[in-house]
PDB file of C-alpha atoms and ligand atoms in Angstrom:
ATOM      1  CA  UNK A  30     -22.635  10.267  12.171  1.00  0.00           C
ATOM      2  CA  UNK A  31     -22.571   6.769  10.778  1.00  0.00           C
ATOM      3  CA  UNK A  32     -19.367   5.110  10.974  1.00  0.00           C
ATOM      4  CA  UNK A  33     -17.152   5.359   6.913  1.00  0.00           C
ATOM      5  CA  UNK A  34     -16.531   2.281   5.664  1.00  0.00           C
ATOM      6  CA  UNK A  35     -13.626  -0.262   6.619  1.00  0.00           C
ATOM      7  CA  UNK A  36     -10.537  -0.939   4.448  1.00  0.00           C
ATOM      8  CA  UNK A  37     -11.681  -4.134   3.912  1.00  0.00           C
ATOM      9  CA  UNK A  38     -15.189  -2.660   2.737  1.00  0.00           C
ATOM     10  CA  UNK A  39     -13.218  -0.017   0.190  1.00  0.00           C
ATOM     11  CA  UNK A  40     -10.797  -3.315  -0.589  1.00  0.00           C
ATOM     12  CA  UNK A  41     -13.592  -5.199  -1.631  1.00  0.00           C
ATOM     13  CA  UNK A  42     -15.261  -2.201  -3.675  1.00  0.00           C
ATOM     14  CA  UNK A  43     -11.829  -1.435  -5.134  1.00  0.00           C
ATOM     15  CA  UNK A  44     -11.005  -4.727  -6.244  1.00  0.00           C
ATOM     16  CA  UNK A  45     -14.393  -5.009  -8.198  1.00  0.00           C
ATOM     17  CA  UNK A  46     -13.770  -1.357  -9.456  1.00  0.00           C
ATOM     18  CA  UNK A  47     -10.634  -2.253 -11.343  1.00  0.00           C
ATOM     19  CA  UNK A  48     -12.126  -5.713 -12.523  1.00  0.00           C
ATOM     20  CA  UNK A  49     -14.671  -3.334 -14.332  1.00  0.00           C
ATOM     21  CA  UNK A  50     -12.191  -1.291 -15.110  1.00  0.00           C
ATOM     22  CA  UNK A  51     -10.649  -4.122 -17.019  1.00  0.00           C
ATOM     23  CA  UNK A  52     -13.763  -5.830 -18.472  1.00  0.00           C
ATOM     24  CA  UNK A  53     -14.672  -1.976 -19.781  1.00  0.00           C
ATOM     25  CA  UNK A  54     -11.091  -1.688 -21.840  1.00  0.00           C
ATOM     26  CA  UNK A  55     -11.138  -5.456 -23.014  1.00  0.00           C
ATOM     27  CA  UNK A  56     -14.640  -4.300 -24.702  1.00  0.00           C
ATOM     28  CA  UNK A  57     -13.441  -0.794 -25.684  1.00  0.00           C
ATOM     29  CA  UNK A  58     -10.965  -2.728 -27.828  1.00  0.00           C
ATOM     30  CA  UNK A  59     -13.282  -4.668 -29.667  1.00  0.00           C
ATOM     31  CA  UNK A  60     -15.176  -1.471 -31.289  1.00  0.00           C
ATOM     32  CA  UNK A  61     -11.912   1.081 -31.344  1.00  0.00           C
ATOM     33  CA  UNK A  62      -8.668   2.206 -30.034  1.00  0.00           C
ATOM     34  CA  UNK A  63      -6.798   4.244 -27.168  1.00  0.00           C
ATOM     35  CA  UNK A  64      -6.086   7.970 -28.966  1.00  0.00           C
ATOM     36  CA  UNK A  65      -4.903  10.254 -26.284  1.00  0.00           C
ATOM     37  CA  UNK A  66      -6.166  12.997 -28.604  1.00  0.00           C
ATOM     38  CA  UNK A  67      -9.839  12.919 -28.026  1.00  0.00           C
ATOM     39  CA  UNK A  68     -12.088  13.091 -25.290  1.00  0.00           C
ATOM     40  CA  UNK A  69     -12.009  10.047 -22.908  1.00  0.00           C
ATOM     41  CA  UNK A  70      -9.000   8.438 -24.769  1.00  0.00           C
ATOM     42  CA  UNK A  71     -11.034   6.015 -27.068  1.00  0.00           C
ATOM     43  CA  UNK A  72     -11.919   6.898 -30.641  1.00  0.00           C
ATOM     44  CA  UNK A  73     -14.617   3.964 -32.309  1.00  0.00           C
ATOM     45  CA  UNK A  74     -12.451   1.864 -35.188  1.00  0.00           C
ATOM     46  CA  UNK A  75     -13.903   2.032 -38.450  1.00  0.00           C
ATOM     47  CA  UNK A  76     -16.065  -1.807 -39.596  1.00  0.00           C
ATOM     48  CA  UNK A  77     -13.816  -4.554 -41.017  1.00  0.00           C
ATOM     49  CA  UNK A  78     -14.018  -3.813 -44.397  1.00  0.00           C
ATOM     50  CA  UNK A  79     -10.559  -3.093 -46.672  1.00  0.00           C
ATOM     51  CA  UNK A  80     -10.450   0.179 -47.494  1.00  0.00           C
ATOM     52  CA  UNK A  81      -8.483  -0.603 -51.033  1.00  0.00           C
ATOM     53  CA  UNK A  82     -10.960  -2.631 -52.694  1.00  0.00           C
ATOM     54  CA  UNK A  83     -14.333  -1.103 -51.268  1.00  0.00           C
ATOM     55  CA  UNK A  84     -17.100  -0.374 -53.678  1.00  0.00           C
ATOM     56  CA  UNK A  85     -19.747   2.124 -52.813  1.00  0.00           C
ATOM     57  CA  UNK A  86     -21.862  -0.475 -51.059  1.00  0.00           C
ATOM     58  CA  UNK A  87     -18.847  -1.342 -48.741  1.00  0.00           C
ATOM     59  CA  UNK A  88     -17.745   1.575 -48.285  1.00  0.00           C
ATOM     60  CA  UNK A  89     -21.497   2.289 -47.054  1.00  0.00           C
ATOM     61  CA  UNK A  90     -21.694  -0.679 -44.713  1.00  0.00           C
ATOM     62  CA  UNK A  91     -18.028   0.599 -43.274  1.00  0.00           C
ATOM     63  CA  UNK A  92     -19.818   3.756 -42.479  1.00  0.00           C
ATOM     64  CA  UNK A  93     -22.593   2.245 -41.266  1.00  0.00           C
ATOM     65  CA  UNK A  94     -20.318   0.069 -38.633  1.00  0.00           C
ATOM     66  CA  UNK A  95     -18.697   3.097 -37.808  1.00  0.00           C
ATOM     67  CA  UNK A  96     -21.784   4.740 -36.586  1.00  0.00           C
ATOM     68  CA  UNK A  97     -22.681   1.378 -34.658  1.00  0.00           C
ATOM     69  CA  UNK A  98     -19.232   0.854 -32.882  1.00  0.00           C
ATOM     70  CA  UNK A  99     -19.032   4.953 -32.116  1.00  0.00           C
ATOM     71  CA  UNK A 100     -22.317   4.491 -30.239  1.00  0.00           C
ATOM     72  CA  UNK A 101     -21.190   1.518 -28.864  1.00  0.00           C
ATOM     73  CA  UNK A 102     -18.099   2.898 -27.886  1.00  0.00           C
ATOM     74  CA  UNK A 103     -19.495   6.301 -26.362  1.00  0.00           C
ATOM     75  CA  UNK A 104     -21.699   3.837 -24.124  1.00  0.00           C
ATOM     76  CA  UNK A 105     -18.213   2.053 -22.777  1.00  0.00           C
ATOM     77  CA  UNK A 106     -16.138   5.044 -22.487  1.00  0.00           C
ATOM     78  CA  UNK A 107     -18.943   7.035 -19.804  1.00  0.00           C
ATOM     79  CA  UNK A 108     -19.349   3.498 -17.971  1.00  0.00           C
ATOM     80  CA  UNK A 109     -15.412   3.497 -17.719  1.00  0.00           C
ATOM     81  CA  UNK A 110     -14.849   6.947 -16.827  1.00  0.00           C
ATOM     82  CA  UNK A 111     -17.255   6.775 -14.025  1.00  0.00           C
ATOM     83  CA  UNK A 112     -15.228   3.371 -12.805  1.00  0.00           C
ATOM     84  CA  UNK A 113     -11.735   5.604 -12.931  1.00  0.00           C
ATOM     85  CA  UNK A 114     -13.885   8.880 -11.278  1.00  0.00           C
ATOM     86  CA  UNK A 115     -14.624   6.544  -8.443  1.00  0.00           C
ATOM     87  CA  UNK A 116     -11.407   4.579  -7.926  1.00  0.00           C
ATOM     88  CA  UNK A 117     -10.315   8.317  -7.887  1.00  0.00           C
ATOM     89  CA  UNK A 118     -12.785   9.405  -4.990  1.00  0.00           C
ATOM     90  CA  UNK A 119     -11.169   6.443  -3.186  1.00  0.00           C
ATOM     91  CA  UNK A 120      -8.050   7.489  -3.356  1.00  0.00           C
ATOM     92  CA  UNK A 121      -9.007  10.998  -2.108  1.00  0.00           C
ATOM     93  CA  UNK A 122     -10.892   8.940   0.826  1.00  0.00           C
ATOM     94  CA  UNK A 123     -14.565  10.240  -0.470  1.00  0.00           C
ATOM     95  CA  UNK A 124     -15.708   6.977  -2.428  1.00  0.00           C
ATOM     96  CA  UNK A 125     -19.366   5.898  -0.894  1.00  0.00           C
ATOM     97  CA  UNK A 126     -20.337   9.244  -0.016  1.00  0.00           C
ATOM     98  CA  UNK A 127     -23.295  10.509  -1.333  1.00  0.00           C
ATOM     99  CA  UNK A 128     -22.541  13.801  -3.380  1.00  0.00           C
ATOM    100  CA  UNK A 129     -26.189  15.033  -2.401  1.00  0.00           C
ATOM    101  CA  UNK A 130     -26.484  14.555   1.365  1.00  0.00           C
ATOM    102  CA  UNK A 131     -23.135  13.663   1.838  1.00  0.00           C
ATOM    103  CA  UNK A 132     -24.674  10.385   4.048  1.00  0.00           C
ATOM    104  CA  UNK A 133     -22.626   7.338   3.532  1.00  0.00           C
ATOM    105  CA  UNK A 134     -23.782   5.186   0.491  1.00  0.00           C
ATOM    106  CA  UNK A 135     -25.953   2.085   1.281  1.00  0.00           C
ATOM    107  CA  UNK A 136     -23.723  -1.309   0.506  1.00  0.00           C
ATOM    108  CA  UNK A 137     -26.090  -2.748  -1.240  1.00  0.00           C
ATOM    109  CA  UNK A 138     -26.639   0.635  -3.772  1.00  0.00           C
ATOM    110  CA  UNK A 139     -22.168   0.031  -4.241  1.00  0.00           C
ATOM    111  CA  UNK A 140     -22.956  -3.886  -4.557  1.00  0.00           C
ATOM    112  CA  UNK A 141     -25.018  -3.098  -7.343  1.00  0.00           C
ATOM    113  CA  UNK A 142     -23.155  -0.379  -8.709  1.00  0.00           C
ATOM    114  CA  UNK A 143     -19.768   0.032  -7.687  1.00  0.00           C
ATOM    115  CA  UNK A 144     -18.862   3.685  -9.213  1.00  0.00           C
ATOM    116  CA  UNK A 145     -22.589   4.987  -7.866  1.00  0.00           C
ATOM    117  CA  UNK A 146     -22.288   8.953  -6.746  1.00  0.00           C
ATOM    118  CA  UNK A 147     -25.568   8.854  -4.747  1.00  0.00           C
ATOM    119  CA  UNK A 148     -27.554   7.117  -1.795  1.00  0.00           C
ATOM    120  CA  UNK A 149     -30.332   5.041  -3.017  1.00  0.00           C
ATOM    121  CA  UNK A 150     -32.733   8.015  -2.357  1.00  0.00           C
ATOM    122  CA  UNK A 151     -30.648  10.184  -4.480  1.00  0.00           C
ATOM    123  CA  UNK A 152     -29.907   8.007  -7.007  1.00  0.00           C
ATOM    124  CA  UNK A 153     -31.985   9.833  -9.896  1.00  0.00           C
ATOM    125  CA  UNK A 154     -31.067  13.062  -8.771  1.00  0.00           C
TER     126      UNK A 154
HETATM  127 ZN1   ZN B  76     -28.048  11.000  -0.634  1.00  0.00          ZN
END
């Protein structure tokens, strides 16, 4: 068995976890806002047009940065749920474990990728 990983190993992967964690949530707040109703917590804000005086081609373009900010938005949300899913595994003491072979998770593969699931050989499975 290889040996787990040290608390200052985990402190080091933790620390850059919620530094993610915090870059992902500055960025979510520049294309919507926290709504505890839907999936994930973030719902994409609407462009930065006034609704009031819109004409059709405004209202258009609103709909249009919708679209762009919900895709933008969808991309952010995964990214940050798989940063909280893995400062979860660490505090259930299973964070750099693969979830296939269940071998400890190369350093370099976490460097990379802090919230990684999988070993480098596993990582597309
Ligand atoms: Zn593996």
């Amino acid at each position: 068995m290889k040996k787990p990983m040290t608390k200052k190993d985990l402190d080091y992967f933790k620390n850059k976890l919620q530094k993610e964690k915090t870059l992902l949530e500055e960025e979510l707040k520049t294309v919507g806002h926290k709504n505890p109703d839907v999936a994930g917590g973030w719902e994409a804000s609407p462009g930065k047009i006034d609704t009031d005086s819109a004409d059709d081609n405004e209202v258009a373009d609103k709909i249009e940065g919708l679209e762009e900010n919900n895709g933008i938005l969808e991309k952010l949300d995964k990214q940050l749920l798989e940063v909280i899913a893995a400062l979860d595994r660490m505090e259930k003491g299973s964070y750099g474990i693969c979830a296939i072979c269940a071998e400890p998770i190369e350093n370099e593969r976490l460097e990379a990728n802090p919230s990684a699931k999988t070993c480098l050989k596993h990582m597309r499975g």
